[in-house]
């Protein structure tokens, strides 16, 4: 139970919808180890901007770790076992990341989460992710676990229809959000990152999104 400490900076879980929980500060105690793991991943599979099927360059830069990774190009969105840049398998998911994802899922009511994909997102000021559903995975019984590091960002959490009202969660360094069950296909997104300086990360936000893709 590496992520639980008697005295840490996290506050109680905040239920946000049926099957969706915000865990403020859940990853805080491991922030430096998480950053080191992200550096090791992106040394092998560098951040890059995918092209959308419609031909737009995504403002968020991405990499992956795990048995498969999320990729996008003119042919569509999908999971691939190899990094198209190198032709090599994605870096393995470090145990620390796997355990953090499992513990966060368990804290949100989803025991035994075993992710096979970790998307690493890098937001520089101005980068954003429009409202979308995560639906490229093979089955939707496993939750999504999302870890935020660095600059604060506004996470939009909507409903099952694009036009449904959205909650706006001000996520900060170390926060984790988990959504699954009845919330698994809720629309979500990230508003354009505001400029700022984070003591550990400088002018960026990093996000890890863990999924069971296959
Ligand atoms: C995502 O939806 O894949 C990422 C969400 C985030 O960056 O918080
Ligand atoms: Fe997503």
CSV table of C-alpha atoms and ligand atoms in Angstrom, one decimal:
chain,number,residue,atom,x,y,z
A,1,UNK,CA,0.0,0.0,0.0
A,2,UNK,CA,2.7,2.4,-1.0
A,3,UNK,CA,0.2,5.2,-1.8
A,4,UNK,CA,-1.3,5.4,1.6
A,5,UNK,CA,0.4,7.2,4.4
A,6,UNK,CA,-0.8,8.2,7.9
A,7,UNK,CA,0.2,11.8,7.4
A,8,UNK,CA,0.1,13.0,3.9
A,9,UNK,CA,-1.3,16.0,2.1
A,10,UNK,CA,-4.3,14.3,0.5
A,11,UNK,CA,-7.8,15.2,1.4
A,12,UNK,CA,-10.8,12.8,1.5
A,13,UNK,CA,-12.2,11.3,-1.8
A,14,UNK,CA,-14.8,13.5,-3.5
A,15,UNK,CA,-17.5,11.5,-5.2
A,16,UNK,CA,-18.4,13.3,-8.5
A,17,UNK,CA,-20.9,11.0,-10.1
A,18,UNK,CA,-22.0,7.3,-9.9
A,19,UNK,CA,-18.7,5.4,-10.5
A,20,UNK,CA,-16.6,8.6,-10.6
A,21,UNK,CA,-14.3,9.8,-7.7
A,22,UNK,CA,-11.8,12.6,-7.4
A,23,UNK,CA,-8.9,11.7,-5.1
A,24,UNK,CA,-7.2,15.0,-4.2
A,25,UNK,CA,-3.4,14.5,-3.6
A,26,UNK,CA,-3.6,10.7,-3.9
A,27,UNK,CA,-0.3,10.6,-5.9
A,28,UNK,CA,1.4,13.4,-4.2
A,29,UNK,CA,3.7,11.4,-2.0
A,30,UNK,CA,5.2,9.7,-5.1
A,31,UNK,CA,5.5,12.7,-7.3
A,32,UNK,CA,9.3,12.6,-7.8
A,33,UNK,CA,9.3,8.8,-8.5
A,34,UNK,CA,6.5,9.3,-11.0
A,35,UNK,CA,8.4,12.0,-12.7
A,36,UNK,CA,11.5,9.8,-12.9
A,37,UNK,CA,9.4,7.0,-14.4
A,38,UNK,CA,7.9,9.4,-17.0
A,39,UNK,CA,11.4,10.6,-17.9
A,40,UNK,CA,12.5,7.0,-18.4
A,41,UNK,CA,9.5,6.3,-20.6
A,42,UNK,CA,9.8,9.4,-22.8
A,43,UNK,CA,13.6,8.9,-23.2
A,44,UNK,CA,12.6,5.8,-25.2
A,45,UNK,CA,9.3,6.9,-26.6
A,46,UNK,CA,9.5,10.7,-26.9
A,47,UNK,CA,6.5,13.0,-26.7
A,48,UNK,CA,4.9,13.7,-30.0
A,49,UNK,CA,1.8,15.4,-31.4
A,50,UNK,CA,-0.5,12.9,-33.1
A,51,UNK,CA,-2.5,13.9,-36.1
A,52,UNK,CA,-6.3,13.4,-35.8
A,53,UNK,CA,-8.2,11.4,-38.4
A,54,UNK,CA,-9.4,14.8,-39.7
A,55,UNK,CA,-5.8,16.0,-40.2
A,56,UNK,CA,-5.4,18.3,-37.2
A,57,UNK,CA,-2.3,18.3,-35.0
A,58,UNK,CA,-3.3,17.7,-31.4
A,59,UNK,CA,-2.1,20.4,-29.0
A,60,UNK,CA,-1.4,17.8,-26.3
A,61,UNK,CA,1.9,15.9,-26.8
A,62,UNK,CA,1.7,12.1,-26.0
A,63,UNK,CA,3.7,9.0,-25.3
A,64,UNK,CA,2.7,5.6,-23.9
A,65,UNK,CA,3.9,2.8,-21.7
A,66,UNK,CA,2.5,-0.7,-21.4
A,67,UNK,CA,1.5,-3.6,-23.6
A,68,UNK,CA,-0.3,-1.3,-25.9
A,69,UNK,CA,-0.4,2.5,-26.5
A,70,UNK,CA,-3.0,4.9,-27.8
A,71,UNK,CA,-2.1,6.3,-31.2
A,72,UNK,CA,-3.9,8.5,-33.7
A,73,UNK,CA,-3.3,9.3,-37.4
A,74,UNK,CA,-5.3,9.8,-40.6
A,75,UNK,CA,-6.4,6.1,-40.3
A,76,UNK,CA,-8.1,6.7,-37.0
A,77,UNK,CA,-7.7,6.3,-33.2
A,78,UNK,CA,-6.5,2.9,-32.0
A,79,UNK,CA,-4.2,1.0,-29.6
A,80,UNK,CA,-1.0,-0.3,-31.0
A,81,UNK,CA,1.6,-2.6,-29.4
A,82,UNK,CA,4.4,-0.7,-31.0
A,83,UNK,CA,5.4,2.9,-31.2
A,84,UNK,CA,5.0,3.9,-34.8
A,85,UNK,CA,8.0,6.3,-34.5
A,86,UNK,CA,10.4,3.6,-33.6
A,87,UNK,CA,8.7,0.4,-34.7
A,88,UNK,CA,9.6,-0.9,-31.2
A,89,UNK,CA,7.2,-2.1,-28.4
A,90,UNK,CA,6.2,0.7,-26.0
A,91,UNK,CA,8.3,0.9,-22.8
A,92,UNK,CA,7.0,-1.5,-20.2
A,93,UNK,CA,4.7,-0.1,-17.5
A,94,UNK,CA,6.8,0.5,-14.4
A,95,UNK,CA,5.5,-1.4,-11.3
A,96,UNK,CA,5.2,1.9,-9.4
A,97,UNK,CA,2.7,3.2,-12.0
A,98,UNK,CA,0.8,-0.1,-12.2
A,99,UNK,CA,0.5,-0.1,-8.4
A,100,UNK,CA,-0.6,3.5,-8.2
A,101,UNK,CA,-3.3,2.9,-10.8
A,102,UNK,CA,-4.5,-0.2,-9.0
A,103,UNK,CA,-4.5,1.5,-5.6
A,104,UNK,CA,-6.4,4.5,-6.9
A,105,UNK,CA,-9.0,2.4,-8.6
A,106,UNK,CA,-9.4,0.4,-5.4
A,107,UNK,CA,-9.9,3.6,-3.4
A,108,UNK,CA,-12.6,4.5,-5.9
A,109,UNK,CA,-14.4,1.2,-5.5
A,110,UNK,CA,-12.9,-0.7,-8.4
A,111,UNK,CA,-10.7,-3.6,-7.0
A,112,UNK,CA,-8.1,-5.5,-9.0
A,113,UNK,CA,-7.7,-2.9,-11.8
A,114,UNK,CA,-4.9,-4.3,-14.1
A,115,UNK,CA,-4.1,-1.6,-16.7
A,116,UNK,CA,-2.3,-2.7,-19.9
A,117,UNK,CA,-2.0,0.9,-21.3
A,118,UNK,CA,-0.7,4.1,-19.8
A,119,UNK,CA,-1.1,7.2,-22.0
A,120,UNK,CA,1.3,10.0,-21.0
A,121,UNK,CA,0.0,13.5,-21.9
A,122,UNK,CA,2.1,16.7,-21.8
A,123,UNK,CA,0.2,20.0,-21.8
A,124,UNK,CA,2.2,23.2,-22.4
A,125,UNK,CA,0.3,26.5,-21.9
A,126,UNK,CA,-2.5,26.8,-24.4
A,127,UNK,CA,-2.8,23.0,-24.9
A,128,UNK,CA,-6.2,21.5,-24.4
A,129,UNK,CA,-8.2,18.3,-24.9
A,130,UNK,CA,-11.7,18.8,-26.3
A,131,UNK,CA,-14.7,16.9,-24.8
A,132,UNK,CA,-14.5,13.2,-25.8
A,133,UNK,CA,-15.4,9.7,-24.6
A,134,UNK,CA,-12.7,7.1,-24.1
A,135,UNK,CA,-14.1,4.4,-26.3
A,136,UNK,CA,-11.2,2.8,-28.2
A,137,UNK,CA,-10.9,0.1,-25.5
A,138,UNK,CA,-12.2,-3.4,-26.1
A,139,UNK,CA,-14.5,-3.5,-23.1
A,140,UNK,CA,-15.7,-0.9,-20.7
A,141,UNK,CA,-15.8,-2.9,-17.5
A,142,UNK,CA,-12.5,-1.5,-16.3
A,143,UNK,CA,-12.3,2.1,-15.0
A,144,UNK,CA,-10.1,4.9,-16.3
A,145,UNK,CA,-7.5,6.2,-13.8
A,146,UNK,CA,-6.1,9.7,-14.5
A,147,UNK,CA,-3.1,11.2,-12.6
A,148,UNK,CA,-2.3,14.9,-12.8
A,149,UNK,CA,1.1,16.4,-12.2
A,150,UNK,CA,2.5,19.9,-12.5
A,151,UNK,CA,0.5,23.0,-13.4
A,152,UNK,CA,-3.2,23.1,-12.4
A,153,UNK,CA,-5.8,22.4,-15.1
A,154,UNK,CA,-9.6,22.6,-15.3
A,155,UNK,CA,-10.9,19.1,-16.0
A,156,UNK,CA,-14.4,19.0,-17.6
A,157,UNK,CA,-16.5,16.1,-16.6
A,158,UNK,CA,-19.8,15.8,-18.4
A,159,UNK,CA,-22.5,13.2,-19.0
A,160,UNK,CA,-23.1,10.4,-21.5
A,161,UNK,CA,-24.2,12.8,-24.2
A,162,UNK,CA,-21.9,15.5,-25.5
A,163,UNK,CA,-24.4,18.3,-24.8
A,164,UNK,CA,-24.9,17.3,-21.1
A,165,UNK,CA,-23.9,19.8,-18.5
A,166,UNK,CA,-20.2,19.6,-17.4
A,167,UNK,CA,-18.6,19.8,-14.0
A,168,UNK,CA,-15.4,21.7,-13.9
A,169,UNK,CA,-12.8,20.2,-11.5
A,170,UNK,CA,-9.7,22.3,-10.7
A,171,UNK,CA,-7.1,19.5,-10.7
A,172,UNK,CA,-3.8,20.2,-9.1
A,173,UNK,CA,-0.4,18.4,-8.8
A,174,UNK,CA,-0.9,14.9,-7.3
A,175,UNK,CA,-4.7,14.6,-7.9
A,176,UNK,CA,-6.2,11.4,-9.3
A,177,UNK,CA,-9.6,11.1,-10.9
A,178,UNK,CA,-11.2,7.6,-11.5
A,179,UNK,CA,-14.2,7.0,-13.6
A,180,UNK,CA,-15.8,3.7,-14.4
A,181,UNK,CA,-19.1,1.7,-14.1
A,182,UNK,CA,-22.0,3.9,-15.0
A,183,UNK,CA,-19.6,6.8,-15.6
A,184,UNK,CA,-17.2,4.9,-17.9
A,185,UNK,CA,-18.4,6.6,-21.1
A,186,UNK,CA,-18.9,10.1,-19.7
A,187,UNK,CA,-17.6,12.9,-21.9
A,188,UNK,CA,-14.5,14.7,-20.4
A,189,UNK,CA,-11.8,17.1,-21.5
A,190,UNK,CA,-9.3,19.6,-20.3
A,191,UNK,CA,-9.5,23.4,-20.8
A,192,UNK,CA,-6.6,25.3,-22.3
A,193,UNK,CA,-3.7,25.2,-19.8
A,194,UNK,CA,-2.9,28.5,-18.3
A,195,UNK,CA,0.7,29.8,-18.1
A,196,UNK,CA,2.4,29.3,-14.8
A,197,UNK,CA,5.4,27.8,-13.0
A,198,UNK,CA,5.3,24.6,-11.0
A,199,UNK,CA,8.2,24.1,-8.6
A,200,UNK,CA,8.9,20.5,-9.9
A,201,UNK,CA,7.6,20.7,-13.5
A,202,UNK,CA,8.0,24.3,-14.6
A,203,UNK,CA,5.6,25.4,-17.2
A,204,UNK,CA,3.8,22.2,-18.0
A,205,UNK,CA,1.2,19.7,-16.8
A,206,UNK,CA,1.7,16.0,-17.2
A,207,UNK,CA,-1.1,13.5,-17.0
A,208,UNK,CA,-1.0,9.7,-16.8
A,209,UNK,CA,-4.2,7.9,-18.0
A,210,UNK,CA,-4.3,4.2,-17.2
A,211,UNK,CA,-6.7,2.0,-19.1
A,212,UNK,CA,-7.5,-1.7,-19.7
A,213,UNK,CA,-7.5,-1.5,-23.5
A,214,UNK,CA,-7.4,-5.2,-24.6
B,1,LIG,C1,-7.5,12.1,-21.3
B,1,LIG,O1,-8.7,12.2,-21.3
B,1,LIG,O2,-6.9,11.2,-21.9
B,1,LIG,C2,-6.6,12.9,-20.4
B,1,LIG,C3,-7.3,13.7,-19.4
B,1,LIG,C4,-6.4,14.7,-18.6
B,1,LIG,O3,-5.3,15.1,-19.2
B,1,LIG,O4,-6.7,15.0,-17.5
B,2,LIG,FE1,-10.0,10.7,-22.2
